[in-house]
Each structure stands twice: as C-alpha cells, then as structure tokens.
mmCIF file of C-alpha atoms in Angstrom:
data_model
loop_
_atom_site.group_PDB
_atom_site.id
_atom_site.type_symbol
_atom_site.label_atom_id
_atom_site.label_comp_id
_atom_site.label_asym_id
_atom_site.label_seq_id
_atom_site.Cartn_x
_atom_site.Cartn_y
_atom_site.Cartn_z
ATOM 1 C CA MET A 1 0.321 -0.017 0.268
ATOM 2 C CA ILE A 2 1.446 3.724 -0.836
ATOM 3 C CA LYS A 3 1.780 5.200 2.070
ATOM 4 C CA GLU A 4 0.482 9.092 0.414
ATOM 5 C CA VAL A 5 -2.413 9.818 -1.438
ATOM 6 C CA ILE A 6 -2.674 9.867 -4.872
ATOM 7 C CA VAL A 7 -4.879 12.856 -6.591
ATOM 8 C CA VAL A 8 -5.289 11.989 -10.208
ATOM 9 C CA GLU A 9 -7.969 13.828 -12.381
ATOM 10 C CA GLY A 10 -10.828 11.086 -13.253
ATOM 11 C CA ARG A 11 -12.488 7.762 -12.813
ATOM 12 C CA ASP A 12 -10.448 6.063 -15.723
ATOM 13 C CA ASP A 13 -7.489 6.426 -14.078
ATOM 14 C CA ILE A 14 -8.294 5.804 -10.218
ATOM 15 C CA THR A 15 -9.211 1.985 -12.125
ATOM 16 C CA ALA A 16 -5.211 2.122 -13.565
ATOM 17 C CA VAL A 17 -3.675 2.775 -10.706
ATOM 18 C CA LYS A 18 -5.957 0.924 -8.236
ATOM 19 C CA ARG A 19 -4.653 -2.015 -11.654
ATOM 20 C CA ALA A 20 -0.791 -1.198 -10.168
ATOM 21 C CA VAL A 21 -0.945 -0.392 -6.290
ATOM 22 C CA ASP A 22 -3.132 0.209 -3.591
ATOM 23 C CA ALA A 23 -3.736 3.340 -2.102
ATOM 24 C CA GLU A 24 -6.111 5.907 -1.510
ATOM 25 C CA MET A 25 -7.216 8.718 -4.082
ATOM 26 C CA ILE A 26 -8.414 11.578 -4.853
ATOM 27 C CA ALA A 27 -9.742 12.855 -8.476
ATOM 28 C CA VAL A 28 -10.335 16.144 -9.025
ATOM 29 C CA GLY A 29 -12.706 16.151 -12.272
ATOM 30 C CA SER A 30 -10.416 17.371 -14.732
ATOM 31 C CA PHE A 31 -10.410 21.242 -13.937
ATOM 32 C CA GLY A 32 -13.123 20.965 -11.994
ATOM 33 C CA ILE A 33 -10.776 21.759 -9.174
ATOM 34 C CA ASN A 34 -12.672 23.882 -6.511
ATOM 35 C CA SER A 35 -12.111 24.770 -2.699
ATOM 36 C CA LYS A 36 -13.534 21.974 -1.556
ATOM 37 C CA ILE A 37 -11.372 19.812 -3.735
ATOM 38 C CA ILE A 38 -8.226 21.870 -2.643
ATOM 39 C CA SER A 39 -9.376 21.662 1.264
ATOM 40 C CA LYS A 40 -9.355 17.416 1.131
ATOM 41 C CA ILE A 41 -5.956 17.361 -0.886
ATOM 42 C CA LYS A 42 -4.885 19.946 1.491
ATOM 43 C CA GLU A 43 -6.239 17.605 4.503
ATOM 44 C CA ALA A 44 -4.331 14.209 2.780
ATOM 45 C CA GLN A 45 -1.219 16.095 2.518
ATOM 46 C CA LYS A 46 -1.292 16.972 6.229
ATOM 47 C CA ARG A 47 -2.398 13.517 7.587
ATOM 48 C CA ARG A 48 -0.262 11.087 4.829
ATOM 49 C CA GLY A 49 1.535 13.532 1.811
ATOM 50 C CA VAL A 50 -0.164 13.655 -1.437
ATOM 51 C CA ILE A 51 1.411 12.568 -4.760
ATOM 52 C CA VAL A 52 0.033 14.063 -8.215
ATOM 53 C CA LEU A 53 0.200 11.783 -11.089
ATOM 54 C CA THR A 54 -1.936 14.092 -13.854
ATOM 55 C CA ASP A 55 -1.522 12.818 -17.938
ATOM 56 C CA PRO A 56 1.164 14.411 -19.573
ATOM 57 C CA ASP A 57 -0.464 16.577 -22.053
ATOM 58 C CA PHE A 58 -1.025 20.723 -21.571
ATOM 59 C CA ALA A 59 -4.652 19.714 -19.209
ATOM 60 C CA GLY A 60 -2.483 17.697 -17.082
ATOM 61 C CA GLU A 61 0.058 20.232 -15.983
ATOM 62 C CA LYS A 62 -2.280 22.768 -15.618
ATOM 63 C CA ILE A 63 -4.138 20.943 -13.163
ATOM 64 C CA ARG A 64 -0.679 19.836 -11.541
ATOM 65 C CA SER A 65 0.469 23.862 -11.113
ATOM 66 C CA ILE A 66 -3.259 24.674 -9.846
ATOM 67 C CA ILE A 67 -2.424 21.641 -7.133
ATOM 68 C CA SER A 68 0.607 23.084 -6.692
ATOM 69 C CA LYS A 69 0.306 26.558 -6.322
ATOM 70 C CA ARG A 70 -2.209 26.001 -3.211
ATOM 71 C CA VAL A 71 -0.649 22.929 -1.248
ATOM 72 C CA LYS A 72 2.728 23.148 -0.623
ATOM 73 C CA GLY A 73 5.095 19.611 -0.084
ATOM 74 C CA ILE A 74 3.444 17.398 -2.729
ATOM 75 C CA LYS A 75 5.162 15.379 -4.503
ATOM 76 C CA HIS A 76 5.717 14.752 -8.545
ATOM 77 C CA ALA A 77 4.781 11.564 -10.439
ATOM 78 C CA ARG A 78 4.441 11.765 -14.209
ATOM 79 C CA ILE A 79 4.430 9.238 -16.876
ATOM 80 C CA SER A 80 5.821 9.696 -20.357
ATOM 81 C CA GLN A 81 3.794 10.943 -23.327
ATOM 82 C CA SER A 82 4.766 7.647 -24.939
ATOM 83 C CA GLU A 83 3.454 5.407 -21.824
ATOM 84 C CA GLY A 84 0.472 7.500 -21.600
ATOM 85 C CA THR A 85 -0.847 7.452 -25.288
ATOM 86 C CA LYS A 86 -2.870 4.522 -27.072
ATOM 87 C CA ASN A 87 -4.839 4.807 -30.002
ATOM 88 C CA GLY A 88 -4.330 8.447 -30.208
ATOM 89 C CA ASP A 89 -5.586 9.103 -26.787
ATOM 90 C CA ILE A 90 -3.380 10.559 -24.146
ATOM 91 C CA GLY A 91 -4.034 9.791 -20.256
ATOM 92 C CA VAL A 92 -2.893 7.826 -17.332
ATOM 93 C CA GLU A 93 -5.277 5.685 -17.935
ATOM 94 C CA ASN A 94 -3.792 4.194 -20.898
ATOM 95 C CA ALA A 95 -0.034 3.829 -18.918
ATOM 96 C CA SER A 96 0.502 0.260 -17.889
ATOM 97 C CA PRO A 97 0.877 -0.903 -13.895
ATOM 98 C CA GLU A 98 4.103 -0.749 -14.205
ATOM 99 C CA SER A 99 4.750 3.085 -15.516
ATOM 100 C CA ILE A 100 2.019 3.743 -13.343
ATOM 101 C CA ILE A 101 4.801 1.989 -9.970
ATOM 102 C CA ARG A 102 8.094 3.517 -11.804
ATOM 103 C CA ALA A 103 6.235 7.091 -12.048
ATOM 104 C CA LEU A 104 5.351 6.430 -7.887
ATOM 105 C CA ASN A 105 8.708 5.592 -7.125
ATOM 106 C CA ASN A 106 10.286 8.225 -8.971
ATOM 107 C CA ALA A 107 7.831 10.723 -7.465
ATOM 108 C CA LYS A 108 9.924 14.264 -6.602
ATOM 109 C CA CYS A 109 8.801 16.566 -4.502
ATOM 110 C CA GLU A 110 9.904 20.375 -5.130
ATOM 111 C CA THR A 111 12.719 21.695 -3.220
ATOM 112 C CA GLN A 112 11.192 24.695 -0.984
ATOM 113 C CA LYS A 113 14.151 26.942 -2.454
ATOM 114 C CA LYS A 114 15.158 27.206 -5.832
ATOM 115 C CA THR A 115 18.875 25.712 -6.941
ATOM 116 C CA TYR A 116 20.923 26.654 -9.512
ATOM 117 C CA GLU A 117 22.865 23.127 -10.146
ATOM 118 C CA PHE A 118 22.038 23.543 -13.749
ATOM 119 C CA THR A 119 22.787 25.928 -16.513
ATOM 120 C CA ILE A 120 21.702 25.827 -20.286
ATOM 121 C CA GLU A 121 25.764 24.792 -21.001
ATOM 122 C CA ASP A 122 24.425 21.453 -18.868
ATOM 123 C CA MET A 123 21.685 21.251 -21.272
ATOM 124 C CA LEU A 124 23.954 21.652 -24.802
ATOM 125 C CA PHE A 125 26.743 19.438 -23.095
ATOM 126 C CA PHE A 126 24.059 16.412 -22.508
ATOM 127 C CA LYS A 127 22.103 17.010 -26.064
ATOM 128 C CA LEU A 128 19.262 18.057 -24.052
ATOM 129 C CA VAL A 129 18.645 21.347 -26.196
ATOM 130 C CA GLY A 130 20.343 21.979 -29.380
ATOM 131 C CA ASN A 131 20.726 18.694 -31.105
ATOM 132 C CA SER A 132 18.337 16.943 -33.355
ATOM 133 C CA GLU A 133 17.664 13.937 -31.315
ATOM 134 C CA ALA A 134 17.376 16.856 -28.038
ATOM 135 C CA LYS A 135 13.537 16.373 -27.388
ATOM 136 C CA LYS A 136 13.803 12.644 -27.833
ATOM 137 C CA ARG A 137 16.161 12.622 -24.947
ATOM 138 C CA ARG A 138 14.772 15.069 -22.842
ATOM 139 C CA ASP A 139 11.562 12.653 -22.919
ATOM 140 C CA LEU A 140 13.721 9.631 -22.257
ATOM 141 C CA VAL A 141 15.889 11.362 -19.356
ATOM 142 C CA GLY A 142 12.407 12.898 -17.899
ATOM 143 C CA ASN A 143 11.154 9.633 -17.328
ATOM 144 C CA GLU A 144 14.419 8.586 -16.419
ATOM 145 C CA LEU A 145 14.685 11.076 -13.477
ATOM 146 C CA GLY A 146 10.702 11.090 -12.445
ATOM 147 C CA ILE A 147 10.328 14.911 -14.016
ATOM 148 C CA GLY A 148 8.140 14.221 -16.801
ATOM 149 C CA TYR A 149 9.038 15.627 -20.530
ATOM 150 C CA SER A 150 8.914 19.728 -21.179
ATOM 151 C CA ASN A 151 10.801 21.828 -24.016
ATOM 152 C CA GLY A 152 14.466 22.843 -23.064
ATOM 153 C CA ALA A 153 13.619 25.819 -20.726
ATOM 154 C CA GLN A 154 10.550 24.042 -18.477
ATOM 155 C CA PHE A 155 13.749 20.832 -18.566
ATOM 156 C CA LEU A 156 16.233 23.098 -16.697
ATOM 157 C CA SER A 157 13.831 24.524 -14.410
ATOM 158 C CA ARG A 158 12.234 21.051 -13.043
ATOM 159 C CA LEU A 159 16.363 19.720 -12.774
ATOM 160 C CA ASN A 160 16.637 22.612 -10.659
ATOM 161 C CA ASN A 161 13.171 23.325 -8.961
ATOM 162 C CA PHE A 162 13.251 19.047 -7.859
ATOM 163 C CA GLY A 163 16.573 19.217 -6.594
ATOM 164 C CA ILE A 164 18.178 16.900 -9.316
ATOM 165 C CA SER A 165 22.204 16.519 -8.542
ATOM 166 C CA LYS A 166 24.740 16.548 -11.249
ATOM 167 C CA GLU A 167 25.029 12.470 -10.149
ATOM 168 C CA GLU A 168 21.513 11.812 -10.831
ATOM 169 C CA LEU A 169 21.371 13.316 -14.027
ATOM 170 C CA ILE A 170 24.918 11.833 -15.059
ATOM 171 C CA ASN A 171 23.484 8.238 -14.081
ATOM 172 C CA ALA A 172 19.918 9.126 -16.274
ATOM 173 C CA VAL A 173 22.073 10.178 -19.404
ATOM 174 C CA ASN A 174 24.451 6.876 -19.184
ATOM 175 C CA THR A 175 21.115 4.961 -18.539
ATOM 176 C CA VAL A 176 19.965 6.199 -21.743
ATOM 177 C CA ASN A 177 22.301 6.383 -23.374
ATOM 178 C CA ARG A 178 23.401 2.779 -22.976
ATOM 179 C CA ARG A 179 19.801 1.475 -22.910
ATOM 180 C CA TYR A 180 18.599 3.457 -26.183
ATOM 181 C CA TYR A 181 21.432 4.344 -28.139
ATOM 182 C CA ASP A 182 24.185 1.889 -27.681
ATOM 183 C CA GLU A 183 21.623 -1.057 -27.347
ATOM 184 C CA GLY A 184 19.049 -0.063 -30.043
ATOM 185 C CA ILE A 185 15.887 -0.847 -27.880
#
C-alpha cells in the first residue's frame, strides 16, 4: 500500500492506478478543481502526504500547477507521453501498471528554494537542447529522473526545482545512452 494519497484527474485514472497499487485516491475531475477539492488535498497532505499523477499533456500540467500553487510540499509523479498514449488518446488511464509504479517510485517533491545547479551549458553538453535528438532525449532522461517531458527551458527549471544532483543527471543520461542508443532499444 502506498502511504501517500494519490491525486488523479478522473475515474478512469483511479481504475488504472488501482490495477498497479493499493492506495487512497482523490479525483479532481479535470478542471473542476474547486475549493472543496483543494481542501481535501490539503487535509490529505497534512495527514499522509500527496502524490499528484496527472496526464502527460497540457491539461494535466495545468491541473498539476493549480494544485502545486495551493498545496505546498506535494510530490509529483509523471508518466511519459509514450507510456500514456493509446490509439491517439493520452492519459494515465492508458499507462501500464509497471509505468504507474515506476512513476510513483520516482515521485519528486519541489524544493522550497530553487537551486542553480544546472545551466544551459549543461543542457547543451548532455544534448538536451540544440540537437536534433534533444526532444527525444529530454523525454527519455525526464522519464528516467521522474520529472517528465518538457521543453528545454522547463526541463532546466525542473532539474533545478526538484533538487536533482549532477550525479543523478549523469546516471540518467548514461542509462538512456546505454539503453536506447548503444543497445538500439
């Protein structure tokens, strides 16, 4: 059983997560986040902690942002777009139990104080920007780190906001290089 309460978008997400883990959940009903839902999430955060697992799309990130601004100290779990896409539909409900478990195990909490560990030069060095493969590499490395896919500027911000260390980034990049480039998977 997962200790924290998992916040998802809807009923289909609850079904998918329940196939993967035993946990208490709160469904926000997409953009239907009102003060009552926020109060439930705040109470869950006080009592057990909260992990937000929303769809890997614009709406999911918007919902995550709304919750994050109103409830401090929550963890963020993310599935990749490829893990959440089925027949052109994107969402947590399409992810495999293994993908959901991996995302929950890699959940990260935003740091209270932004660090400046990483710079644009690091992004260039690791080929996360300024390269024809950069988008794919950000998706794979973000998935490995549990911070999800984003554009270059957002990715740099997530590296710094989630307290990722240089060692963690290097390990993730090496894993991606080995798994997807060297082995051709």
